[in-house]
Amino acid sequence: MVLHLMPERDCIFFQFAKANQLASRFLSQKVSELNITSVQAMVLGFLDKEDQITSSALGKRTELDSATLTGILDRLETAGFIERKGNSDDRRSIRIHLTKKGKVMSREATRVITEANSEFLEVLTDSQKRELLGIINKLRLLTPRS
């Protein structure tokens, strides 16, 4: 029996992997001017929108697992961008606060991400951008079948 593999151009998994690789490299290059990683920039962007968030709520928003988020927060704290403070509402959790330096960096990170997003998608019409995001969001709702 001979298996015929589909051409890479027709394999959605291959295409998503390559598009993700390209997008990640593109964003990393843009964010590198800030001397932070693209994931750190995105976390700072979330904190810019919702400062003093608990680490568990931040994990849900960013869709990062606890271990990954902890490492990112450790590096942001070492760099002086955030502080971790006890949560007066729940002593078992902590809240993440942007420092003054962190507020400046979070706004810069948001600016760079916004510009990179526009630049990366500039080859698409507004209609194509909406359609692409709609399709991606729909696919993200799928639950893998066992």
mmCIF file of C-alpha atoms in Angstrom:
data_model
loop_
_atom_site.group_PDB
_atom_site.id
_atom_site.type_symbol
_atom_site.label_atom_id
_atom_site.label_comp_id
_atom_site.label_asym_id
_atom_site.label_seq_id
_atom_site.Cartn_x
_atom_site.Cartn_y
_atom_site.Cartn_z
ATOM 1 C CA MET A 1 0.000 0.000 0.000
ATOM 2 C CA VAL A 2 1.349 3.395 -0.977
ATOM 3 C CA LEU A 3 0.488 6.443 1.074
ATOM 4 C CA HIS A 4 0.226 9.697 -0.809
ATOM 5 C CA LEU A 5 0.980 12.720 1.276
ATOM 6 C CA MET A 6 -0.799 15.894 0.381
ATOM 7 C CA PRO A 7 1.297 18.797 -0.879
ATOM 8 C CA GLU A 8 2.443 21.137 1.895
ATOM 9 C CA ARG A 9 0.450 23.998 0.368
ATOM 10 C CA ASP A 10 -2.753 22.004 1.030
ATOM 11 C CA CYS A 11 -1.905 20.919 4.594
ATOM 12 C CA ILE A 12 -3.463 23.376 7.054
ATOM 13 C CA PHE A 13 -1.190 22.211 9.881
ATOM 14 C CA PHE A 14 1.941 22.872 7.852
ATOM 15 C CA GLN A 15 0.626 26.262 6.739
ATOM 16 C CA PHE A 16 -0.322 27.313 10.291
ATOM 17 C CA ALA A 17 3.069 26.168 11.607
ATOM 18 C CA LYS A 18 4.922 28.171 8.962
ATOM 19 C CA ALA A 19 2.682 31.232 9.421
ATOM 20 C CA ASN A 20 3.180 31.060 13.204
ATOM 21 C CA GLN A 21 6.931 30.757 12.738
ATOM 22 C CA LEU A 22 6.976 33.776 10.420
ATOM 23 C CA ALA A 23 4.721 35.871 12.677
ATOM 24 C CA SER A 24 6.712 34.996 15.809
ATOM 25 C CA ARG A 25 10.007 35.864 14.143
ATOM 26 C CA PHE A 26 8.551 39.124 12.793
ATOM 27 C CA LEU A 27 7.220 40.230 16.199
ATOM 28 C CA SER A 28 10.386 39.163 18.035
ATOM 29 C CA GLN A 29 12.459 41.271 15.660
ATOM 30 C CA LYS A 30 10.232 44.322 16.190
ATOM 31 C CA VAL A 31 10.153 43.961 19.984
ATOM 32 C CA SER A 32 13.901 43.334 20.262
ATOM 33 C CA GLU A 33 14.489 47.108 20.120
ATOM 34 C CA LEU A 34 12.958 47.232 23.618
ATOM 35 C CA ASN A 35 15.332 44.537 24.938
ATOM 36 C CA ILE A 36 12.446 42.306 25.982
ATOM 37 C CA THR A 37 10.922 39.216 24.419
ATOM 38 C CA SER A 38 7.681 39.242 22.461
ATOM 39 C CA VAL A 39 5.922 37.278 25.222
ATOM 40 C CA GLN A 40 7.165 39.733 27.858
ATOM 41 C CA ALA A 41 5.869 42.565 25.659
ATOM 42 C CA MET A 42 2.456 40.920 25.418
ATOM 43 C CA VAL A 43 2.288 40.362 29.193
ATOM 44 C CA LEU A 44 3.209 44.022 29.756
ATOM 45 C CA GLY A 45 0.472 44.960 27.277
ATOM 46 C CA PHE A 46 -2.088 42.982 29.288
ATOM 47 C CA LEU A 47 -0.875 44.649 32.486
ATOM 48 C CA ASP A 48 -1.182 48.071 30.838
ATOM 49 C CA LYS A 49 -4.875 47.336 30.279
ATOM 50 C CA GLU A 50 -5.452 45.817 33.710
ATOM 51 C CA ASP A 51 -2.852 46.732 36.309
ATOM 52 C CA GLN A 52 -3.056 45.107 39.753
ATOM 53 C CA ILE A 53 -4.421 41.872 38.318
ATOM 54 C CA THR A 54 -3.906 38.593 40.166
ATOM 55 C CA SER A 55 -1.387 36.202 38.670
ATOM 56 C CA SER A 56 -4.098 33.560 38.133
ATOM 57 C CA ALA A 57 -6.318 36.034 36.252
ATOM 58 C CA LEU A 58 -3.311 37.138 34.194
ATOM 59 C CA GLY A 59 -2.621 33.490 33.355
ATOM 60 C CA LYS A 60 -6.175 33.071 32.077
ATOM 61 C CA ARG A 61 -6.000 36.271 30.021
ATOM 62 C CA THR A 62 -2.642 35.421 28.454
ATOM 63 C CA GLU A 63 -3.427 31.700 28.101
ATOM 64 C CA LEU A 64 0.003 30.902 29.553
ATOM 65 C CA ASP A 65 0.509 28.033 31.980
ATOM 66 C CA SER A 66 1.532 28.842 35.538
ATOM 67 C CA ALA A 67 5.190 27.796 35.192
ATOM 68 C CA THR A 68 5.702 29.815 31.996
ATOM 69 C CA LEU A 69 3.995 32.893 33.419
ATOM 70 C CA THR A 70 5.997 32.668 36.655
ATOM 71 C CA GLY A 71 9.267 32.706 34.689
ATOM 72 C CA ILE A 72 8.139 35.699 32.640
ATOM 73 C CA LEU A 73 7.034 37.580 35.761
ATOM 74 C CA ASP A 74 10.347 36.753 37.475
ATOM 75 C CA ARG A 75 12.257 38.330 34.581
ATOM 76 C CA LEU A 76 9.956 41.370 34.440
ATOM 77 C CA GLU A 77 10.360 41.850 38.195
ATOM 78 C CA THR A 78 14.163 41.538 37.974
ATOM 79 C CA ALA A 79 14.131 44.182 35.217
ATOM 80 C CA GLY A 80 12.128 46.498 37.493
ATOM 81 C CA PHE A 81 8.962 46.536 35.350
ATOM 82 C CA ILE A 82 6.609 44.894 37.860
ATOM 83 C CA GLU A 83 6.155 44.323 41.579
ATOM 84 C CA ARG A 84 4.311 41.449 43.191
ATOM 85 C CA LYS A 85 2.213 42.436 46.180
ATOM 86 C CA GLY A 86 -0.048 40.508 48.491
ATOM 87 C CA ASN A 87 -3.734 40.496 47.640
ATOM 88 C CA SER A 88 -5.727 42.056 50.483
ATOM 89 C CA ASP A 89 -8.858 40.253 49.233
ATOM 90 C CA ASP A 90 -7.223 36.807 49.249
ATOM 91 C CA ARG A 91 -3.988 36.176 51.139
ATOM 92 C CA ARG A 92 -3.318 33.066 49.024
ATOM 93 C CA SER A 93 -2.862 35.103 45.848
ATOM 94 C CA ILE A 94 -0.722 37.994 44.716
ATOM 95 C CA ARG A 95 -1.400 40.996 42.543
ATOM 96 C CA ILE A 96 0.912 42.167 39.791
ATOM 97 C CA HIS A 97 1.628 45.908 39.713
ATOM 98 C CA LEU A 98 3.412 47.846 36.999
ATOM 99 C CA THR A 99 6.168 50.092 38.332
ATOM 100 C CA LYS A 100 6.691 53.559 36.827
ATOM 101 C CA LYS A 101 9.382 52.021 34.629
ATOM 102 C CA GLY A 102 6.954 49.214 33.766
ATOM 103 C CA LYS A 103 4.201 51.646 32.768
ATOM 104 C CA VAL A 104 6.556 53.360 30.343
ATOM 105 C CA MET A 105 7.712 50.015 28.939
ATOM 106 C CA SER A 106 4.171 48.615 28.701
ATOM 107 C CA ARG A 107 3.074 51.588 26.614
ATOM 108 C CA GLU A 108 6.116 51.222 24.376
ATOM 109 C CA ALA A 109 5.475 47.486 24.050
ATOM 110 C CA THR A 110 1.825 48.123 23.166
ATOM 111 C CA ARG A 111 2.886 50.676 20.558
ATOM 112 C CA VAL A 112 5.424 48.304 18.984
ATOM 113 C CA ILE A 113 2.965 45.375 18.955
ATOM 114 C CA THR A 114 0.231 47.544 17.415
ATOM 115 C CA GLU A 115 2.587 48.825 14.717
ATOM 116 C CA ALA A 116 3.934 45.313 14.049
ATOM 117 C CA ASN A 117 0.391 43.949 13.794
ATOM 118 C CA SER A 118 -0.518 46.583 11.207
ATOM 119 C CA GLU A 119 2.702 46.115 9.265
ATOM 120 C CA PHE A 120 2.445 42.313 9.246
ATOM 121 C CA LEU A 121 -1.111 42.417 7.905
ATOM 122 C CA GLU A 122 -0.686 45.333 5.483
ATOM 123 C CA VAL A 123 -0.797 42.946 2.485
ATOM 124 C CA LEU A 124 -4.449 42.182 3.356
ATOM 125 C CA THR A 125 -7.514 44.327 2.786
ATOM 126 C CA ASP A 126 -9.601 45.295 5.818
ATOM 127 C CA SER A 127 -12.159 42.704 4.762
ATOM 128 C CA GLN A 128 -9.490 39.998 4.508
ATOM 129 C CA LYS A 129 -8.138 40.934 7.957
ATOM 130 C CA ARG A 130 -11.603 40.595 9.508
ATOM 131 C CA GLU A 131 -12.173 37.310 7.686
ATOM 132 C CA LEU A 132 -8.786 35.912 8.753
ATOM 133 C CA LEU A 133 -9.336 36.825 12.405
ATOM 134 C CA GLY A 134 -12.855 35.398 12.265
ATOM 135 C CA ILE A 135 -11.588 32.089 10.897
ATOM 136 C CA ILE A 136 -8.750 31.875 13.422
ATOM 137 C CA ASN A 137 -11.105 32.662 16.311
ATOM 138 C CA LYS A 138 -13.554 30.031 15.087
ATOM 139 C CA LEU A 139 -10.801 27.408 14.843
ATOM 140 C CA ARG A 140 -9.612 28.264 18.365
ATOM 141 C CA LEU A 141 -13.035 27.256 19.672
ATOM 142 C CA LEU A 142 -12.581 23.709 18.404
ATOM 143 C CA THR A 143 -11.923 21.075 21.019
ATOM 144 C CA PRO A 144 -9.597 18.272 19.966
ATOM 145 C CA ARG A 145 -11.377 14.958 19.634
ATOM 146 C CA SER A 146 -9.832 11.930 21.310
#
